[in-house]
Short mmCIF file of C-alpha atoms in Angstrom, two decimals:
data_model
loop_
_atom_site.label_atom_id
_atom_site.label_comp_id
_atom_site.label_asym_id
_atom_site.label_seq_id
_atom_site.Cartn_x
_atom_site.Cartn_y
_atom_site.Cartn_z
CA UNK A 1 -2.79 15.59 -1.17
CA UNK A 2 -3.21 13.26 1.43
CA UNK A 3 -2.00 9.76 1.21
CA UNK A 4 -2.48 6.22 3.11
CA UNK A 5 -0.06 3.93 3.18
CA UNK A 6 -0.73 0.44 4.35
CA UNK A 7 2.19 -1.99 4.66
CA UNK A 8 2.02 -5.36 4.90
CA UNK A 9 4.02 -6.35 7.04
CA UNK A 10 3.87 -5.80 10.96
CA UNK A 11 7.80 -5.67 11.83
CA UNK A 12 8.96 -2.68 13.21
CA UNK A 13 12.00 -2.71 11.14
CA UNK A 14 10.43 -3.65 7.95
CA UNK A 15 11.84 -2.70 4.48
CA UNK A 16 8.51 -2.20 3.68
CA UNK A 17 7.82 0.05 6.19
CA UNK A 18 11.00 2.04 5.57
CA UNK A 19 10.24 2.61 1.76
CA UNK A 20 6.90 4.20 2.79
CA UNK A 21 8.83 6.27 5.38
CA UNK A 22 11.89 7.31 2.93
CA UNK A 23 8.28 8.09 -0.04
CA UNK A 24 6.92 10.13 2.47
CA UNK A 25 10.56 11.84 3.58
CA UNK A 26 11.19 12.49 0.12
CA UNK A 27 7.94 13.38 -1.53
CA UNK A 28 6.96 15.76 1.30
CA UNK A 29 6.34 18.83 -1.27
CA UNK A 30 3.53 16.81 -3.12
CA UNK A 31 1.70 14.82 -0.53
CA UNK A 32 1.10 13.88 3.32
CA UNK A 33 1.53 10.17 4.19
CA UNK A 34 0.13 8.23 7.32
CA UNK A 35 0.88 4.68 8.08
CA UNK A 36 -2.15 2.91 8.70
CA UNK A 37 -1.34 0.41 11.64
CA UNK A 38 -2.85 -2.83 10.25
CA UNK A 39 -1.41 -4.96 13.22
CA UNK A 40 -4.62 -3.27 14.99
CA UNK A 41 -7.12 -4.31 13.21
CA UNK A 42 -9.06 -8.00 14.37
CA UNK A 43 -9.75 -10.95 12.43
CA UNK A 44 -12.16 -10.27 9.94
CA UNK A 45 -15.34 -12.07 10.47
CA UNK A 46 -18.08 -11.91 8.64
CA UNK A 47 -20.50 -12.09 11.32
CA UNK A 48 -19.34 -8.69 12.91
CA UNK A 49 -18.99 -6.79 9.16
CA UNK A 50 -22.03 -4.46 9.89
CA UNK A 51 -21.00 -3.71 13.13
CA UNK A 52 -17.50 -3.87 13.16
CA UNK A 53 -14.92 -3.03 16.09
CA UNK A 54 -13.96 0.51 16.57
CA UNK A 55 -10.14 0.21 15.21
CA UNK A 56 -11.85 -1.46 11.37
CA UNK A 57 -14.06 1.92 11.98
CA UNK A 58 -11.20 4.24 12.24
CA UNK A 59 -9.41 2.19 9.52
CA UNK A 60 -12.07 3.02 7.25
CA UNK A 61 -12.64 6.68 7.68
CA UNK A 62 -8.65 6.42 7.17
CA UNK A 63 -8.87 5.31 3.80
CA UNK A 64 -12.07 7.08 2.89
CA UNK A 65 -10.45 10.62 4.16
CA UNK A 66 -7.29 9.72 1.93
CA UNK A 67 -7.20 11.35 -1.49
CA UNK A 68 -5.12 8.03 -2.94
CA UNK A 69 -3.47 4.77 -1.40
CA UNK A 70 0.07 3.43 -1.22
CA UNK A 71 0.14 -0.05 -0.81
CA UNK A 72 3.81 -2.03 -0.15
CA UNK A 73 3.94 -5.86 0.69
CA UNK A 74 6.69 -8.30 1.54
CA UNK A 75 5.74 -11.47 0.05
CA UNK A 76 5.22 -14.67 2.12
CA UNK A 77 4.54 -18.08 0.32
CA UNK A 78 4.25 -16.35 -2.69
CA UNK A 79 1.37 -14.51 -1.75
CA UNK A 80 0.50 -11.46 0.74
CA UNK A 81 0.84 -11.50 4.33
CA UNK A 82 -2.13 -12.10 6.23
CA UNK A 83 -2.28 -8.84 8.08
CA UNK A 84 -2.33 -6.86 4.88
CA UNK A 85 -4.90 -9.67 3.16
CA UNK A 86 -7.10 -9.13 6.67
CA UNK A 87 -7.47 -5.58 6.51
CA UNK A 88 -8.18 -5.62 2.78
CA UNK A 89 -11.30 -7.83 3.87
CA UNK A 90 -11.93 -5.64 5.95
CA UNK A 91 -12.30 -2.58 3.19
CA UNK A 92 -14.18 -5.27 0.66
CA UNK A 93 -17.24 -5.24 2.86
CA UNK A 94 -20.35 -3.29 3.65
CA UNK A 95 -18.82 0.21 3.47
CA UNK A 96 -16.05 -0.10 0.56
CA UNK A 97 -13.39 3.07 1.28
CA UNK A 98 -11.14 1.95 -1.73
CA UNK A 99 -13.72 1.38 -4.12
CA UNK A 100 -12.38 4.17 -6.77
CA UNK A 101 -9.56 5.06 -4.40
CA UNK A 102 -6.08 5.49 -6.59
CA UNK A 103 -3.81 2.53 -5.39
CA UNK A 104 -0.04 2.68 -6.10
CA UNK A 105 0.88 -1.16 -5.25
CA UNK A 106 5.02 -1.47 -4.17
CA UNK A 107 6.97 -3.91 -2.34
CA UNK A 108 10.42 -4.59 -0.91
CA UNK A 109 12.46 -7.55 -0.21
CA UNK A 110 15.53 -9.08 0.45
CA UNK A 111 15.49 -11.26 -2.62
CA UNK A 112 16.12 -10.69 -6.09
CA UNK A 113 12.19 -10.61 -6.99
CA UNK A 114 10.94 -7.84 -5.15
CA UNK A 115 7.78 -9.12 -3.71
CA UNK A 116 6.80 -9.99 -8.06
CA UNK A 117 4.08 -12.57 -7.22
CA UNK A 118 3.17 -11.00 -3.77
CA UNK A 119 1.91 -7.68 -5.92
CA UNK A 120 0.18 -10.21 -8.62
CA UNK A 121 -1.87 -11.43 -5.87
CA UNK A 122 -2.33 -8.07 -4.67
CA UNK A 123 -3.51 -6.39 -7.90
CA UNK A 124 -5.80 -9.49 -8.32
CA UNK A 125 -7.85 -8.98 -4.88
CA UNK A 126 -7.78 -5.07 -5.90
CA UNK A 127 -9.65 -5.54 -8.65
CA UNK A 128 -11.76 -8.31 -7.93
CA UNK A 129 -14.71 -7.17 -5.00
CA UNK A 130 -12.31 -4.10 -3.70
CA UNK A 131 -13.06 -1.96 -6.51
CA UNK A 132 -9.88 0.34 -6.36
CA UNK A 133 -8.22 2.22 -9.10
CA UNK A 134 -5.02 0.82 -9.81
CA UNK A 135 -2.19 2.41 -10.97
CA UNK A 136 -1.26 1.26 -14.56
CA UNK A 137 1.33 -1.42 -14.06
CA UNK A 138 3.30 -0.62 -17.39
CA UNK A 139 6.66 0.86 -16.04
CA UNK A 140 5.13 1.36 -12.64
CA UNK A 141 6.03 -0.99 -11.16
CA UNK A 142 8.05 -0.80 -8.00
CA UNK A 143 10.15 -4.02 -7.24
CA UNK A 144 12.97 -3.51 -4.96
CA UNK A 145 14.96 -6.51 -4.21
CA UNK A 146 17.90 -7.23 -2.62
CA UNK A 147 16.60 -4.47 -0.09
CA UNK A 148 20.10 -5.24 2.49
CA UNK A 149 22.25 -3.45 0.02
CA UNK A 150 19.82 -0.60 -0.90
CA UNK A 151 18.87 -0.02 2.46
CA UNK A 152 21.13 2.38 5.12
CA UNK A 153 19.94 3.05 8.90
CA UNK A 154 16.16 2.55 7.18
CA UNK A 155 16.20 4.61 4.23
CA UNK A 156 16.37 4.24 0.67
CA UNK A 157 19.78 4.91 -0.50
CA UNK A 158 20.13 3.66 -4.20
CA UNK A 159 20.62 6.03 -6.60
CA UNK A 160 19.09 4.10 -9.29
CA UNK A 161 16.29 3.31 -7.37
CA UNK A 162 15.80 6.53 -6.09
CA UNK A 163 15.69 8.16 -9.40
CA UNK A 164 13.17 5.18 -10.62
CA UNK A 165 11.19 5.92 -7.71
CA UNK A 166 10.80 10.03 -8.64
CA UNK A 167 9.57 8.75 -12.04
CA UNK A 168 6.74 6.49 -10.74
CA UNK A 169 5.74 8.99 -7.82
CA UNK A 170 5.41 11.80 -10.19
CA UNK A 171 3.65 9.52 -12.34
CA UNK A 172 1.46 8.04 -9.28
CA UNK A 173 0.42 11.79 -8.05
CA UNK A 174 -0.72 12.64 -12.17
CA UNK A 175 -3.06 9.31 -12.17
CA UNK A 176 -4.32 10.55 -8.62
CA UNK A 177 -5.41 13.67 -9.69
CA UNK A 178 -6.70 12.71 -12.45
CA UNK A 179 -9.17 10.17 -10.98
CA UNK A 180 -10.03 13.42 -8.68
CA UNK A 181 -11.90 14.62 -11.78
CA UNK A 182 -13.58 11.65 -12.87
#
């Protein structure tokens, strides 16, 4: 199974980043994961949608060659970061690579939330003009806060976590599967 991963936010040290890394470390034996590079990507504009630039091309066929999504955000002002909010625009238009794509929304952060109302907003745009298939939220949910201490040299060390994180993926790769057949 082959997965994309967009993460919201741009660092190069991001939390974010690192839980899609330590996913796709530690989940090697059920799926391949690629990091789509969102910091790519231009502005959306409306006016170049049917004709868009090369890299929103490539983004596309990304997404529509992936057999399911991963989708982890920080959370900025309570919301999602612009890249990742830019490059869903991007997908909402003309040709629509996530509509029916499984989405497994996640997040990191270094407060005691977890990126809660960054993934709200997230699942809202998701199912309002994207048109993906999002995981059931019910126990699925994957809030890691106070990333600092659960965190060592970039990867996900917490047992707990870990062990949460083995439920939801198995979980995750089920629901993908079984959108496959619909």
């Amino acid at each position: 199974m082959k997965v994309v991963a967009l993460v919201g936010s741009l660092r190069k040290d991001s939390f974010n980043k690192h839980l899609v890394e330590t996913i796709g470390k530690r989940y090697s034996h059920l799926f391949e994961v690629e990091i789509a590079d969102l910091g790519i990507l231009p502005h959306y504009n409306e006016d170049d949608e049917h004709n868009p630039a090369e890299e929103v091309k490539k983004f596309k066929k990304q997404i529509a060659d992936a057999d399911a999504v991963m989708i982890s955000t920080p959370e900025f002002n309570w919301s999602i970061p612009g890249a990742l909010k830019n490059a869903l625009d991007w997908t909402s238009r003309v040709e629509r690579p996530l509509v029916g794509k499984p989405v497994l929304p996640m997040g990191v952060s270094q407060g005691a939330l977890g990126t809660v109302r960054a993934q709200l907003h997230l699942r809202q745009v998701l199912t309002s003009n994207v048109g993906a298939k999002l995981m059931p939220p019910a126990g699925n949910e994957i809030f890691i806060g106070a990333a600092g201490q659960k965190f060592t040299d970039g990867t996900l060390t917490d047992e707990t976590t870990l062990q949460f994180l083995d439920q939801v993926i198995e979980k995750f790769v089920a629901f993908a599967k079984e959108q496959e057949t619909k």
